[in-house]
Amino acid sequence: MNLHDLQKWYDFTGRTVAVTGGAGMLGTEIVRSLYALGANVAVLDLHKDHADEVFMQGGFDPDRLVTVSANVLDAGVTADALDTVLAKFGHIDCLINGAGGNHPKATTGPEMSFFDIPAESFKFVMDLNLLGTVIPSQVFGKQMAEQGRGVILNVSSMNAFRPLTRIPAYSAGKASVSNFTQWLAVHLAVEYSPKIRVNAIAPGFLLTNQNRFLLTDESTGELTDRGNSIIGHTPMARFGNPEDLLGTVIWLLSPASAFVTGTVVPIDGGFSAFSGV
Ligand code: NAD
Protein backbone atom coordinates (compact mmCIF):
# COMPACT_ATOMS: atom_id res chain seq x y z
CA MET A 1 0.00 0.00 0.00
CA ASN A 2 1.19 3.50 -0.81
CA LEU A 3 1.37 5.31 2.53
CA HIS A 4 0.68 8.66 0.83
CA ASP A 5 -2.85 7.36 0.17
CA LEU A 6 -3.50 7.53 3.92
CA GLN A 7 -3.67 11.30 3.69
CA LYS A 8 -6.44 11.06 1.09
CA TRP A 9 -8.74 8.91 3.21
CA TYR A 10 -10.32 11.91 4.87
CA ASP A 11 -10.29 14.13 1.81
CA PHE A 12 -13.94 14.09 0.68
CA THR A 13 -13.39 16.30 -2.35
CA GLY A 14 -15.66 15.08 -5.14
CA ARG A 15 -17.59 12.72 -2.85
CA THR A 16 -21.33 13.33 -2.43
CA VAL A 17 -23.02 12.79 0.92
CA ALA A 18 -26.78 13.07 1.57
CA VAL A 19 -27.80 13.65 5.18
CA THR A 20 -31.43 13.15 6.22
CA GLY A 21 -32.39 15.30 9.19
CA GLY A 22 -29.37 17.34 8.15
CA ALA A 23 -30.77 20.55 9.64
CA GLY A 24 -31.08 19.03 13.12
CA MET A 25 -28.68 19.57 15.99
CA LEU A 26 -26.44 16.61 15.23
CA GLY A 27 -27.00 16.74 11.46
CA THR A 28 -25.81 20.34 11.29
CA GLU A 29 -22.46 19.48 12.90
CA ILE A 30 -22.04 16.47 10.65
CA VAL A 31 -22.86 18.49 7.51
CA ARG A 32 -20.42 21.24 8.49
CA SER A 33 -17.58 18.77 9.09
CA LEU A 34 -18.10 16.90 5.81
CA TYR A 35 -18.31 20.17 3.91
CA ALA A 36 -15.06 21.27 5.58
CA LEU A 37 -13.42 18.07 4.33
CA GLY A 38 -14.41 18.94 0.76
CA ALA A 39 -17.59 16.91 0.29
CA ASN A 40 -20.60 17.88 -1.79
CA VAL A 41 -23.40 17.77 0.76
CA ALA A 42 -27.16 17.45 0.28
CA VAL A 43 -29.15 18.38 3.37
CA LEU A 44 -32.46 16.47 3.23
CA ASP A 45 -34.92 17.73 5.81
CA LEU A 46 -38.63 17.96 6.46
CA HIS A 47 -38.09 21.61 7.35
CA LYS A 48 -36.29 23.02 4.33
CA ASP A 49 -36.89 26.57 5.57
CA HIS A 50 -34.95 25.77 8.70
CA ALA A 51 -32.22 24.11 6.66
CA ASP A 52 -31.98 27.23 4.49
CA GLU A 53 -31.71 29.41 7.59
CA VAL A 54 -28.95 27.25 9.03
CA PHE A 55 -26.87 26.77 5.90
CA MET A 56 -27.60 29.48 3.38
CA GLN A 57 -26.25 32.23 5.59
CA GLY A 58 -23.10 30.37 6.63
CA GLY A 59 -20.92 31.24 3.66
CA PHE A 60 -21.39 27.81 2.10
CA ASP A 61 -20.70 27.47 -1.61
CA PRO A 62 -24.06 26.64 -3.28
CA ASP A 63 -22.11 24.54 -5.78
CA ARG A 64 -21.20 22.18 -2.93
CA LEU A 65 -24.13 22.38 -0.53
CA VAL A 66 -27.79 22.01 -1.39
CA THR A 67 -30.86 21.87 0.85
CA VAL A 68 -33.67 19.60 -0.27
CA SER A 69 -37.20 19.31 1.07
CA ALA A 70 -37.60 15.68 2.09
CA ASN A 71 -39.81 13.39 4.11
CA VAL A 72 -38.08 10.12 5.00
CA LEU A 73 -41.47 8.47 5.53
CA ASP A 74 -42.53 9.08 1.93
CA ALA A 75 -40.81 6.96 -0.71
CA GLY A 76 -41.94 9.19 -3.60
CA VAL A 77 -40.65 12.37 -1.98
CA THR A 78 -37.40 10.60 -1.07
CA ALA A 79 -37.01 9.44 -4.69
CA ASP A 80 -37.51 13.05 -5.82
CA ALA A 81 -34.80 14.10 -3.34
CA LEU A 82 -32.41 11.54 -4.82
CA ASP A 83 -33.17 12.89 -8.32
CA THR A 84 -32.34 16.40 -7.09
CA VAL A 85 -29.05 15.16 -5.61
CA LEU A 86 -28.11 13.31 -8.81
CA ALA A 87 -29.05 16.29 -11.02
CA LYS A 88 -26.86 18.53 -8.86
CA PHE A 89 -23.85 16.33 -8.14
CA GLY A 90 -24.10 13.47 -10.67
CA HIS A 91 -23.63 10.60 -8.23
CA ILE A 92 -24.11 9.59 -4.61
CA ASP A 93 -21.35 8.17 -2.41
CA CYS A 94 -22.82 8.21 1.09
CA LEU A 95 -26.18 8.40 2.82
CA ILE A 96 -26.50 9.33 6.48
CA ASN A 97 -29.89 8.42 7.94
CA GLY A 98 -29.98 11.12 10.59
CA ALA A 99 -33.72 11.87 10.79
CA GLY A 100 -35.17 10.29 13.91
CA GLY A 101 -36.12 10.99 17.46
CA ASN A 102 -38.54 10.50 20.32
CA HIS A 103 -41.90 12.13 21.11
CA PRO A 104 -43.12 13.39 24.52
CA LYS A 105 -46.42 11.54 24.03
CA ALA A 106 -44.51 8.24 23.86
CA THR A 107 -42.61 8.96 27.07
CA THR A 108 -43.78 7.68 30.45
CA GLY A 109 -43.92 10.06 33.43
CA PRO A 110 -46.27 11.50 36.05
CA GLU A 111 -48.70 12.56 33.33
CA MET A 112 -48.40 9.52 31.06
CA SER A 113 -48.37 5.95 32.30
CA PHE A 114 -47.17 3.23 29.98
CA PHE A 115 -50.73 1.87 29.96
CA ASP A 116 -52.04 5.13 28.47
CA ILE A 117 -49.52 5.74 25.69
CA PRO A 118 -51.66 6.06 22.55
CA ALA A 119 -50.84 3.49 19.91
CA GLU A 120 -50.45 6.28 17.36
CA SER A 121 -47.74 7.95 19.48
CA PHE A 122 -45.84 4.66 19.78
CA LYS A 123 -46.24 4.11 16.04
CA PHE A 124 -45.09 7.65 15.22
CA VAL A 125 -41.78 7.04 16.99
CA MET A 126 -41.29 3.54 15.59
CA ASP A 127 -42.03 4.75 12.06
CA LEU A 128 -39.81 7.82 12.27
CA ASN A 129 -36.81 5.80 13.44
CA LEU A 130 -37.21 2.47 11.62
CA LEU A 131 -39.15 3.30 8.45
CA GLY A 132 -37.38 6.67 8.30
CA THR A 133 -34.16 4.68 7.96
CA VAL A 134 -35.54 1.89 5.76
CA ILE A 135 -37.17 4.10 3.09
CA PRO A 136 -34.11 6.28 2.26
CA SER A 137 -31.97 3.11 2.37
CA GLN A 138 -34.26 1.57 -0.27
CA VAL A 139 -34.19 4.65 -2.49
CA PHE A 140 -30.50 5.55 -2.16
CA GLY A 141 -29.44 1.90 -1.69
CA LYS A 142 -30.95 0.98 -5.07
CA GLN A 143 -28.84 3.70 -6.69
CA MET A 144 -25.75 2.41 -4.83
CA ALA A 145 -26.55 -1.14 -5.99
CA GLU A 146 -26.61 0.14 -9.59
CA GLN A 147 -23.31 1.97 -9.03
CA GLY A 148 -21.82 -1.07 -7.26
CA ARG A 149 -20.52 1.04 -4.38
CA GLY A 150 -21.66 3.30 -1.60
CA VAL A 151 -21.81 3.80 2.15
CA ILE A 152 -24.86 4.04 4.39
CA LEU A 153 -24.53 5.29 7.95
CA ASN A 154 -27.49 4.93 10.31
CA VAL A 155 -28.00 6.71 13.61
CA SER A 156 -28.93 4.36 16.42
CA SER A 157 -28.64 5.15 20.13
CA MET A 158 -27.46 3.86 23.50
CA ASN A 159 -30.98 2.63 24.19
CA ALA A 160 -30.62 0.08 21.39
CA PHE A 161 -28.18 -2.02 23.50
CA ARG A 162 -30.32 -1.95 26.63
CA PRO A 163 -33.59 -0.01 26.81
CA LEU A 164 -33.69 3.15 28.88
CA THR A 165 -36.47 3.87 31.32
CA ARG A 166 -39.36 6.10 30.22
CA ILE A 167 -38.87 5.86 26.44
CA PRO A 168 -40.21 2.47 25.30
CA ALA A 169 -40.98 3.42 21.70
CA TYR A 170 -37.69 5.19 21.12
CA SER A 171 -35.78 2.26 22.66
CA ALA A 172 -37.61 -0.25 20.47
CA GLY A 173 -37.23 2.01 17.44
CA LYS A 174 -33.47 2.36 17.79
CA ALA A 175 -33.02 -1.35 18.60
CA SER A 176 -34.72 -2.01 15.28
CA VAL A 177 -32.37 0.47 13.55
CA SER A 178 -29.35 -1.45 14.89
CA ASN A 179 -30.83 -4.77 13.81
CA PHE A 180 -31.68 -3.39 10.37
CA THR A 181 -28.13 -2.04 10.04
CA GLN A 182 -26.75 -5.58 10.35
CA TRP A 183 -29.38 -7.01 8.05
CA LEU A 184 -28.84 -4.44 5.31
CA ALA A 185 -25.04 -4.68 5.54
CA VAL A 186 -25.19 -8.40 4.84
CA HIS A 187 -27.90 -8.11 2.18
CA LEU A 188 -26.20 -5.41 0.11
CA ALA A 189 -22.73 -6.98 0.34
CA VAL A 190 -23.90 -10.48 -0.56
CA GLU A 191 -26.61 -9.68 -3.11
CA TYR A 192 -25.17 -6.59 -4.79
CA SER A 193 -21.61 -5.54 -4.04
CA PRO A 194 -19.06 -5.97 -1.24
CA LYS A 195 -18.23 -2.34 -1.94
CA ILE A 196 -21.49 -1.21 -0.38
CA ARG A 197 -21.14 -0.84 3.39
CA VAL A 198 -23.72 -0.16 6.09
CA ASN A 199 -22.87 0.82 9.66
CA ALA A 200 -24.41 2.80 12.50
CA ILE A 201 -23.31 5.08 15.28
CA ALA A 202 -24.90 4.81 18.71
CA PRO A 203 -24.51 8.19 20.39
CA GLY A 204 -24.70 8.22 24.16
CA PHE A 205 -26.12 11.14 26.08
CA LEU A 206 -25.84 14.50 24.42
CA LEU A 207 -27.64 17.49 25.81
CA THR A 208 -29.81 18.40 22.82
CA ASN A 209 -33.39 19.53 22.19
CA GLN A 210 -34.51 15.93 22.04
CA ASN A 211 -33.66 15.07 25.65
CA ARG A 212 -33.07 18.41 27.37
CA PHE A 213 -36.45 18.19 29.11
CA LEU A 214 -35.51 14.77 30.52
CA LEU A 215 -32.00 15.59 31.69
CA THR A 216 -32.30 19.13 33.00
CA ASP A 217 -34.98 20.98 34.95
CA GLU A 218 -36.83 23.36 32.62
CA SER A 219 -36.99 26.22 35.15
CA THR A 220 -33.67 25.91 37.02
CA GLY A 221 -31.46 24.26 34.38
CA GLU A 222 -30.16 21.92 37.13
CA LEU A 223 -29.62 18.24 36.33
CA THR A 224 -32.66 16.03 36.96
CA ASP A 225 -32.27 12.76 38.88
CA ARG A 226 -32.08 11.09 35.48
CA GLY A 227 -29.35 13.50 34.34
CA ASN A 228 -27.36 12.86 37.53
CA SER A 229 -27.76 9.11 37.15
CA ILE A 230 -26.42 9.25 33.59
CA ILE A 231 -23.35 11.23 34.62
CA GLY A 232 -22.84 8.78 37.50
CA HIS A 233 -22.86 5.88 35.02
CA THR A 234 -20.57 7.54 32.48
CA PRO A 235 -16.87 6.88 33.22
CA MET A 236 -15.93 10.09 31.39
CA ALA A 237 -18.34 11.94 33.73
CA ARG A 238 -19.88 14.28 31.17
CA PHE A 239 -22.52 14.50 28.49
CA GLY A 240 -21.31 14.23 24.91
CA ASN A 241 -21.09 17.12 22.46
CA PRO A 242 -22.16 16.88 18.81
CA GLU A 243 -18.42 17.25 17.92
CA ASP A 244 -17.74 13.98 19.74
CA LEU A 245 -19.54 12.13 16.93
CA LEU A 246 -17.53 13.53 14.07
CA GLY A 247 -14.41 11.33 14.14
CA THR A 248 -16.47 8.13 14.03
CA VAL A 249 -18.82 9.48 11.34
CA ILE A 250 -15.90 10.51 9.12
CA TRP A 251 -14.10 7.21 9.70
CA LEU A 252 -17.20 5.13 8.84
CA LEU A 253 -17.83 7.11 5.62
CA SER A 254 -14.20 7.00 4.52
CA PRO A 255 -11.96 4.36 2.94
CA ALA A 256 -10.32 4.04 6.38
CA SER A 257 -13.20 1.68 7.27
CA ALA A 258 -13.19 -0.22 3.95
CA PHE A 259 -13.45 -3.64 5.71
CA VAL A 260 -16.02 -2.53 8.30
CA THR A 261 -19.69 -3.26 7.72
CA GLY A 262 -22.65 -4.22 9.90
CA THR A 263 -21.29 -2.55 13.04
CA VAL A 264 -22.95 -0.25 15.56
CA VAL A 265 -20.31 1.93 17.19
CA PRO A 266 -21.04 3.38 20.64
CA ILE A 267 -19.93 6.97 21.20
CA ASP A 268 -20.84 7.23 24.83
CA GLY A 269 -17.95 8.13 27.12
CA GLY A 270 -17.86 4.49 28.30
CA PHE A 271 -21.53 4.33 29.42
CA SER A 272 -22.22 0.99 27.70
CA ALA A 273 -19.05 -0.61 29.12
CA PHE A 274 -19.72 0.36 32.74
CA SER A 275 -21.54 -2.13 34.97
CA GLY A 276 -22.20 0.57 37.54
CA VAL A 277 -19.75 -0.97 40.04
P1 NAD B 1 -33.12 16.98 15.87
O1 NAD B 1 -34.55 16.86 16.29
O2 NAD B 1 -32.35 18.19 16.27
O3 NAD B 1 -33.00 16.81 14.30
C1 NAD B 1 -33.80 15.94 13.58
C2 NAD B 1 -34.00 16.52 12.19
O4 NAD B 1 -34.77 15.59 11.44
C3 NAD B 1 -34.77 17.85 12.19
O5 NAD B 1 -34.09 18.82 11.41
C4 NAD B 1 -36.11 17.50 11.57
O6 NAD B 1 -36.68 18.54 10.81
C5 NAD B 1 -35.74 16.31 10.70
N1 NAD B 1 -36.88 15.42 10.46
C6 NAD B 1 -37.83 15.02 11.34
N2 NAD B 1 -38.72 14.23 10.73
C7 NAD B 1 -38.33 14.12 9.45
C8 NAD B 1 -38.85 13.45 8.32
N3 NAD B 1 -39.99 12.73 8.41
N4 NAD B 1 -38.19 13.55 7.15
C9 NAD B 1 -37.07 14.30 7.04
N5 NAD B 1 -36.52 14.97 8.07
C10 NAD B 1 -37.16 14.88 9.26
O7 NAD B 1 -32.44 15.64 16.43
P2 NAD B 1 -30.91 15.38 16.80
O8 NAD B 1 -30.76 15.53 18.27
O9 NAD B 1 -30.01 16.11 15.88
O10 NAD B 1 -30.82 13.80 16.49
C11 NAD B 1 -30.44 13.32 15.21
C12 NAD B 1 -30.45 11.80 15.24
O11 NAD B 1 -29.61 11.33 16.29
C13 NAD B 1 -31.83 11.20 15.51
O12 NAD B 1 -31.97 9.99 14.81
C14 NAD B 1 -31.79 10.92 16.99
O13 NAD B 1 -32.70 9.93 17.36
C15 NAD B 1 -30.35 10.46 17.13
N6 NAD B 1 -29.79 10.54 18.47
C16 NAD B 1 -29.78 11.72 19.14
C17 NAD B 1 -29.23 11.77 20.40
C18 NAD B 1 -29.23 13.07 21.15
O14 NAD B 1 -28.76 13.08 22.30
N7 NAD B 1 -29.69 14.15 20.56
C19 NAD B 1 -28.68 10.63 20.97
C20 NAD B 1 -28.70 9.44 20.27
C21 NAD B 1 -29.24 9.40 19.00
Coordinates of C-alpha atoms and ligand atoms in Angstrom, one line a residue:
M1 CA 0.0 0.0 0.0
N2 CA 1.2 3.5 -0.8
L3 CA 1.4 5.3 2.5
H4 CA 0.7 8.7 0.8
D5 CA -2.8 7.4 0.2
L6 CA -3.5 7.5 3.9
Q7 CA -3.7 11.3 3.7
K8 CA -6.4 11.1 1.1
W9 CA -8.7 8.9 3.2
Y10 CA -10.3 11.9 4.9
D11 CA -10.3 14.1 1.8
F12 CA -13.9 14.1 0.7
T13 CA -13.4 16.3 -2.3
G14 CA -15.7 15.1 -5.1
R15 CA -17.6 12.7 -2.9
T16 CA -21.3 13.3 -2.4
V17 CA -23.0 12.8 0.9
A18 CA -26.8 13.1 1.6
V19 CA -27.8 13.6 5.2
T20 CA -31.4 13.1 6.2
G21 CA -32.4 15.3 9.2
G22 CA -29.4 17.3 8.1
A23 CA -30.8 20.6 9.6
G24 CA -31.1 19.0 13.1
M25 CA -28.7 19.6 16.0
L26 CA -26.4 16.6 15.2
G27 CA -27.0 16.7 11.5
T28 CA -25.8 20.3 11.3
E29 CA -22.5 19.5 12.9
I30 CA -22.0 16.5 10.6
V31 CA -22.9 18.5 7.5
R32 CA -20.4 21.2 8.5
S33 CA -17.6 18.8 9.1
L34 CA -18.1 16.9 5.8
Y35 CA -18.3 20.2 3.9
A36 CA -15.1 21.3 5.6
L37 CA -13.4 18.1 4.3
G38 CA -14.4 18.9 0.8
A39 CA -17.6 16.9 0.3
N40 CA -20.6 17.9 -1.8
V41 CA -23.4 17.8 0.8
A42 CA -27.2 17.4 0.3
V43 CA -29.2 18.4 3.4
L44 CA -32.5 16.5 3.2
D45 CA -34.9 17.7 5.8
L46 CA -38.6 18.0 6.5
H47 CA -38.1 21.6 7.3
K48 CA -36.3 23.0 4.3
D49 CA -36.9 26.6 5.6
H50 CA -34.9 25.8 8.7
A51 CA -32.2 24.1 6.7
D52 CA -32.0 27.2 4.5
E53 CA -31.7 29.4 7.6
V54 CA -29.0 27.2 9.0
F55 CA -26.9 26.8 5.9
M56 CA -27.6 29.5 3.4
Q57 CA -26.2 32.2 5.6
G58 CA -23.1 30.4 6.6
G59 CA -20.9 31.2 3.7
F60 CA -21.4 27.8 2.1
D61 CA -20.7 27.5 -1.6
P62 CA -24.1 26.6 -3.3
D63 CA -22.1 24.5 -5.8
R64 CA -21.2 22.2 -2.9
L65 CA -24.1 22.4 -0.5
V66 CA -27.8 22.0 -1.4
T67 CA -30.9 21.9 0.9
V68 CA -33.7 19.6 -0.3
S69 CA -37.2 19.3 1.1
A70 CA -37.6 15.7 2.1
N71 CA -39.8 13.4 4.1
V72 CA -38.1 10.1 5.0
L73 CA -41.5 8.5 5.5
D74 CA -42.5 9.1 1.9
A75 CA -40.8 7.0 -0.7
G76 CA -41.9 9.2 -3.6
V77 CA -40.7 12.4 -2.0
T78 CA -37.4 10.6 -1.1
A79 CA -37.0 9.4 -4.7
D80 CA -37.5 13.1 -5.8
A81 CA -34.8 14.1 -3.3
L82 CA -32.4 11.5 -4.8
D83 CA -33.2 12.9 -8.3
T84 CA -32.3 16.4 -7.1
V85 CA -29.0 15.2 -5.6
L86 CA -28.1 13.3 -8.8
A87 CA -29.0 16.3 -11.0
K88 CA -26.9 18.5 -8.9
F89 CA -23.9 16.3 -8.1
G90 CA -24.1 13.5 -10.7
H91 CA -23.6 10.6 -8.2
I92 CA -24.1 9.6 -4.6
D93 CA -21.4 8.2 -2.4
C94 CA -22.8 8.2 1.1
L95 CA -26.2 8.4 2.8
I96 CA -26.5 9.3 6.5
N97 CA -29.9 8.4 7.9
G98 CA -30.0 11.1 10.6
A99 CA -33.7 11.9 10.8
G100 CA -35.2 10.3 13.9
G101 CA -36.1 11.0 17.5
N102 CA -38.5 10.5 20.3
H103 CA -41.9 12.1 21.1
P104 CA -43.1 13.4 24.5
K105 CA -46.4 11.5 24.0
A106 CA -44.5 8.2 23.9
T107 CA -42.6 9.0 27.1
T108 CA -43.8 7.7 30.5
G109 CA -43.9 10.1 33.4
P110 CA -46.3 11.5 36.0
E111 CA -48.7 12.6 33.3
M112 CA -48.4 9.5 31.1
S113 CA -48.4 6.0 32.3
F114 CA -47.2 3.2 30.0
F115 CA -50.7 1.9 30.0
D116 CA -52.0 5.1 28.5
I117 CA -49.5 5.7 25.7
P118 CA -51.7 6.1 22.6
A119 CA -50.8 3.5 19.9
E120 CA -50.4 6.3 17.4
S121 CA -47.7 7.9 19.5
F122 CA -45.8 4.7 19.8
K123 CA -46.2 4.1 16.0
F124 CA -45.1 7.6 15.2
V125 CA -41.8 7.0 17.0
M126 CA -41.3 3.5 15.6
D127 CA -42.0 4.7 12.1
L128 CA -39.8 7.8 12.3
N129 CA -36.8 5.8 13.4
L130 CA -37.2 2.5 11.6
L131 CA -39.2 3.3 8.4
G132 CA -37.4 6.7 8.3
T133 CA -34.2 4.7 8.0
V134 CA -35.5 1.9 5.8
I135 CA -37.2 4.1 3.1
P136 CA -34.1 6.3 2.3
S137 CA -32.0 3.1 2.4
Q138 CA -34.3 1.6 -0.3
V139 CA -34.2 4.7 -2.5
F140 CA -30.5 5.5 -2.2
G141 CA -29.4 1.9 -1.7
K142 CA -30.9 1.0 -5.1
Q143 CA -28.8 3.7 -6.7
M144 CA -25.8 2.4 -4.8
A145 CA -26.5 -1.1 -6.0
E146 CA -26.6 0.1 -9.6
Q147 CA -23.3 2.0 -9.0
G148 CA -21.8 -1.1 -7.3
R149 CA -20.5 1.0 -4.4
G150 CA -21.7 3.3 -1.6
V151 CA -21.8 3.8 2.2
I152 CA -24.9 4.0 4.4
L153 CA -24.5 5.3 7.9
N154 CA -27.5 4.9 10.3
V155 CA -28.0 6.7 13.6
S156 CA -28.9 4.4 16.4
S157 CA -28.6 5.1 20.1
M158 CA -27.5 3.9 23.5
N159 CA -31.0 2.6 24.2
A160 CA -30.6 0.1 21.4
F161 CA -28.2 -2.0 23.5
R162 CA -30.3 -1.9 26.6
P163 CA -33.6 0.0 26.8
L164 CA -33.7 3.2 28.9
T165 CA -36.5 3.9 31.3
R166 CA -39.4 6.1 30.2
I167 CA -38.9 5.9 26.4
P168 CA -40.2 2.5 25.3
A169 CA -41.0 3.4 21.7
Y170 CA -37.7 5.2 21.1
S171 CA -35.8 2.3 22.7
A172 CA -37.6 -0.2 20.5
G173 CA -37.2 2.0 17.4
K174 CA -33.5 2.4 17.8
A175 CA -33.0 -1.4 18.6
S176 CA -34.7 -2.0 15.3
V177 CA -32.4 0.5 13.5
S178 CA -29.3 -1.5 14.9
N179 CA -30.8 -4.8 13.8
F180 CA -31.7 -3.4 10.4
T181 CA -28.1 -2.0 10.0
Q182 CA -26.7 -5.6 10.4
W183 CA -29.4 -7.0 8.0
L184 CA -28.8 -4.4 5.3
A185 CA -25.0 -4.7 5.5
V186 CA -25.2 -8.4 4.8
H187 CA -27.9 -8.1 2.2
L188 CA -26.2 -5.4 0.1
A189 CA -22.7 -7.0 0.3
V190 CA -23.9 -10.5 -0.6
E191 CA -26.6 -9.7 -3.1
Y192 CA -25.2 -6.6 -4.8
S193 CA -21.6 -5.5 -4.0
P194 CA -19.1 -6.0 -1.2
K195 CA -18.2 -2.3 -1.9
I196 CA -21.5 -1.2 -0.4
R197 CA -21.1 -0.8 3.4
V198 CA -23.7 -0.2 6.1
N199 CA -22.9 0.8 9.7
A200 CA -24.4 2.8 12.5
I201 CA -23.3 5.1 15.3
A202 CA -24.9 4.8 18.7
P203 CA -24.5 8.2 20.4
G204 CA -24.7 8.2 24.2
F205 CA -26.1 11.1 26.1
L206 CA -25.8 14.5 24.4
L207 CA -27.6 17.5 25.8
T208 CA -29.8 18.4 22.8
N209 CA -33.4 19.5 22.2
Q210 CA -34.5 15.9 22.0
N211 CA -33.7 15.1 25.7
R212 CA -33.1 18.4 27.4
F213 CA -36.5 18.2 29.1
L214 CA -35.5 14.8 30.5
L215 CA -32.0 15.6 31.7
T216 CA -32.3 19.1 33.0
D217 CA -35.0 21.0 34.9
E218 CA -36.8 23.4 32.6
S219 CA -37.0 26.2 35.1
T220 CA -33.7 25.9 37.0
G221 CA -31.5 24.3 34.4
E222 CA -30.2 21.9 37.1
L223 CA -29.6 18.2 36.3
T224 CA -32.7 16.0 37.0
D225 CA -32.3 12.8 38.9
R226 CA -32.1 11.1 35.5
G227 CA -29.4 13.5 34.3
N228 CA -27.4 12.9 37.5
S229 CA -27.8 9.1 37.1
I230 CA -26.4 9.3 33.6
I231 CA -23.4 11.2 34.6
G232 CA -22.8 8.8 37.5
H233 CA -22.9 5.9 35.0
T234 CA -20.6 7.5 32.5
P235 CA -16.9 6.9 33.2
M236 CA -15.9 10.1 31.4
A237 CA -18.3 11.9 33.7
R238 CA -19.9 14.3 31.2
F239 CA -22.5 14.5 28.5
G240 CA -21.3 14.2 24.9
N241 CA -21.1 17.1 22.5
P242 CA -22.2 16.9 18.8
E243 CA -18.4 17.2 17.9
D244 CA -17.7 14.0 19.7
L245 CA -19.5 12.1 16.9
L246 CA -17.5 13.5 14.1
G247 CA -14.4 11.3 14.1
T248 CA -16.5 8.1 14.0
V249 CA -18.8 9.5 11.3
I250 CA -15.9 10.5 9.1
W251 CA -14.1 7.2 9.7
L252 CA -17.2 5.1 8.8
L253 CA -17.8 7.1 5.6
S254 CA -14.2 7.0 4.5
P255 CA -12.0 4.4 2.9
A256 CA -10.3 4.0 6.4
S257 CA -13.2 1.7 7.3
A258 CA -13.2 -0.2 3.9
F259 CA -13.5 -3.6 5.7
V260 CA -16.0 -2.5 8.3
T261 CA -19.7 -3.3 7.7
G262 CA -22.7 -4.2 9.9
T263 CA -21.3 -2.6 13.0
V264 CA -22.9 -0.2 15.6
V265 CA -20.3 1.9 17.2
P266 CA -21.0 3.4 20.6
I267 CA -19.9 7.0 21.2
D268 CA -20.8 7.2 24.8
G269 CA -17.9 8.1 27.1
G270 CA -17.9 4.5 28.3
F271 CA -21.5 4.3 29.4
S272 CA -22.2 1.0 27.7
A273 CA -19.1 -0.6 29.1
F274 CA -19.7 0.4 32.7
S275 CA -21.5 -2.1 35.0
G276 CA -22.2 0.6 37.5
V277 CA -19.7 -1.0 40.0
Ligands
NAD1 P1 -33.1 17.0 15.9 O1 -34.6 16.9 16.3 O2 -32.4 18.2 16.3 O3 -33.0 16.8 14.3 C1 -33.8 15.9 13.6 C2 -34.0 16.5 12.2 O4 -34.8 15.6 11.4 C3 -34.8 17.8 12.2 O5 -34.1 18.8 11.4 C4 -36.1 17.5 11.6 O6 -36.7 18.5 10.8 C5 -35.7 16.3 10.7 N1 -36.9 15.4 10.5 C6 -37.8 15.0 11.3 N2 -38.7 14.2 10.7 C7 -38.3 14.1 9.4 C8 -38.9 13.4 8.3 N3 -40.0 12.7 8.4 N4 -38.2 13.6 7.1 C9 -37.1 14.3 7.0 N5 -36.5 15.0 8.1 C10 -37.2 14.9 9.3 O7 -32.4 15.6 16.4 P2 -30.9 15.4 16.8 O8 -30.8 15.5 18.3 O9 -30.0 16.1 15.9 O10 -30.8 13.8 16.5 C11 -30.4 13.3 15.2 C12 -30.4 11.8 15.2 O11 -29.6 11.3 16.3 C13 -31.8 11.2 15.5 O12 -32.0 10.0 14.8 C14 -31.8 10.9 17.0 O13 -32.7 9.9 17.4 C15 -30.4 10.5 17.1 N6 -29.8 10.5 18.5 C16 -29.8 11.7 19.1 C17 -29.2 11.8 20.4 C18 -29.2 13.1 21.2 O14 -28.8 13.1 22.3 N7 -29.7 14.2 20.6 C19 -28.7 10.6 21.0 C20 -28.7 9.4 20.3 C21 -29.2 9.4 19.0

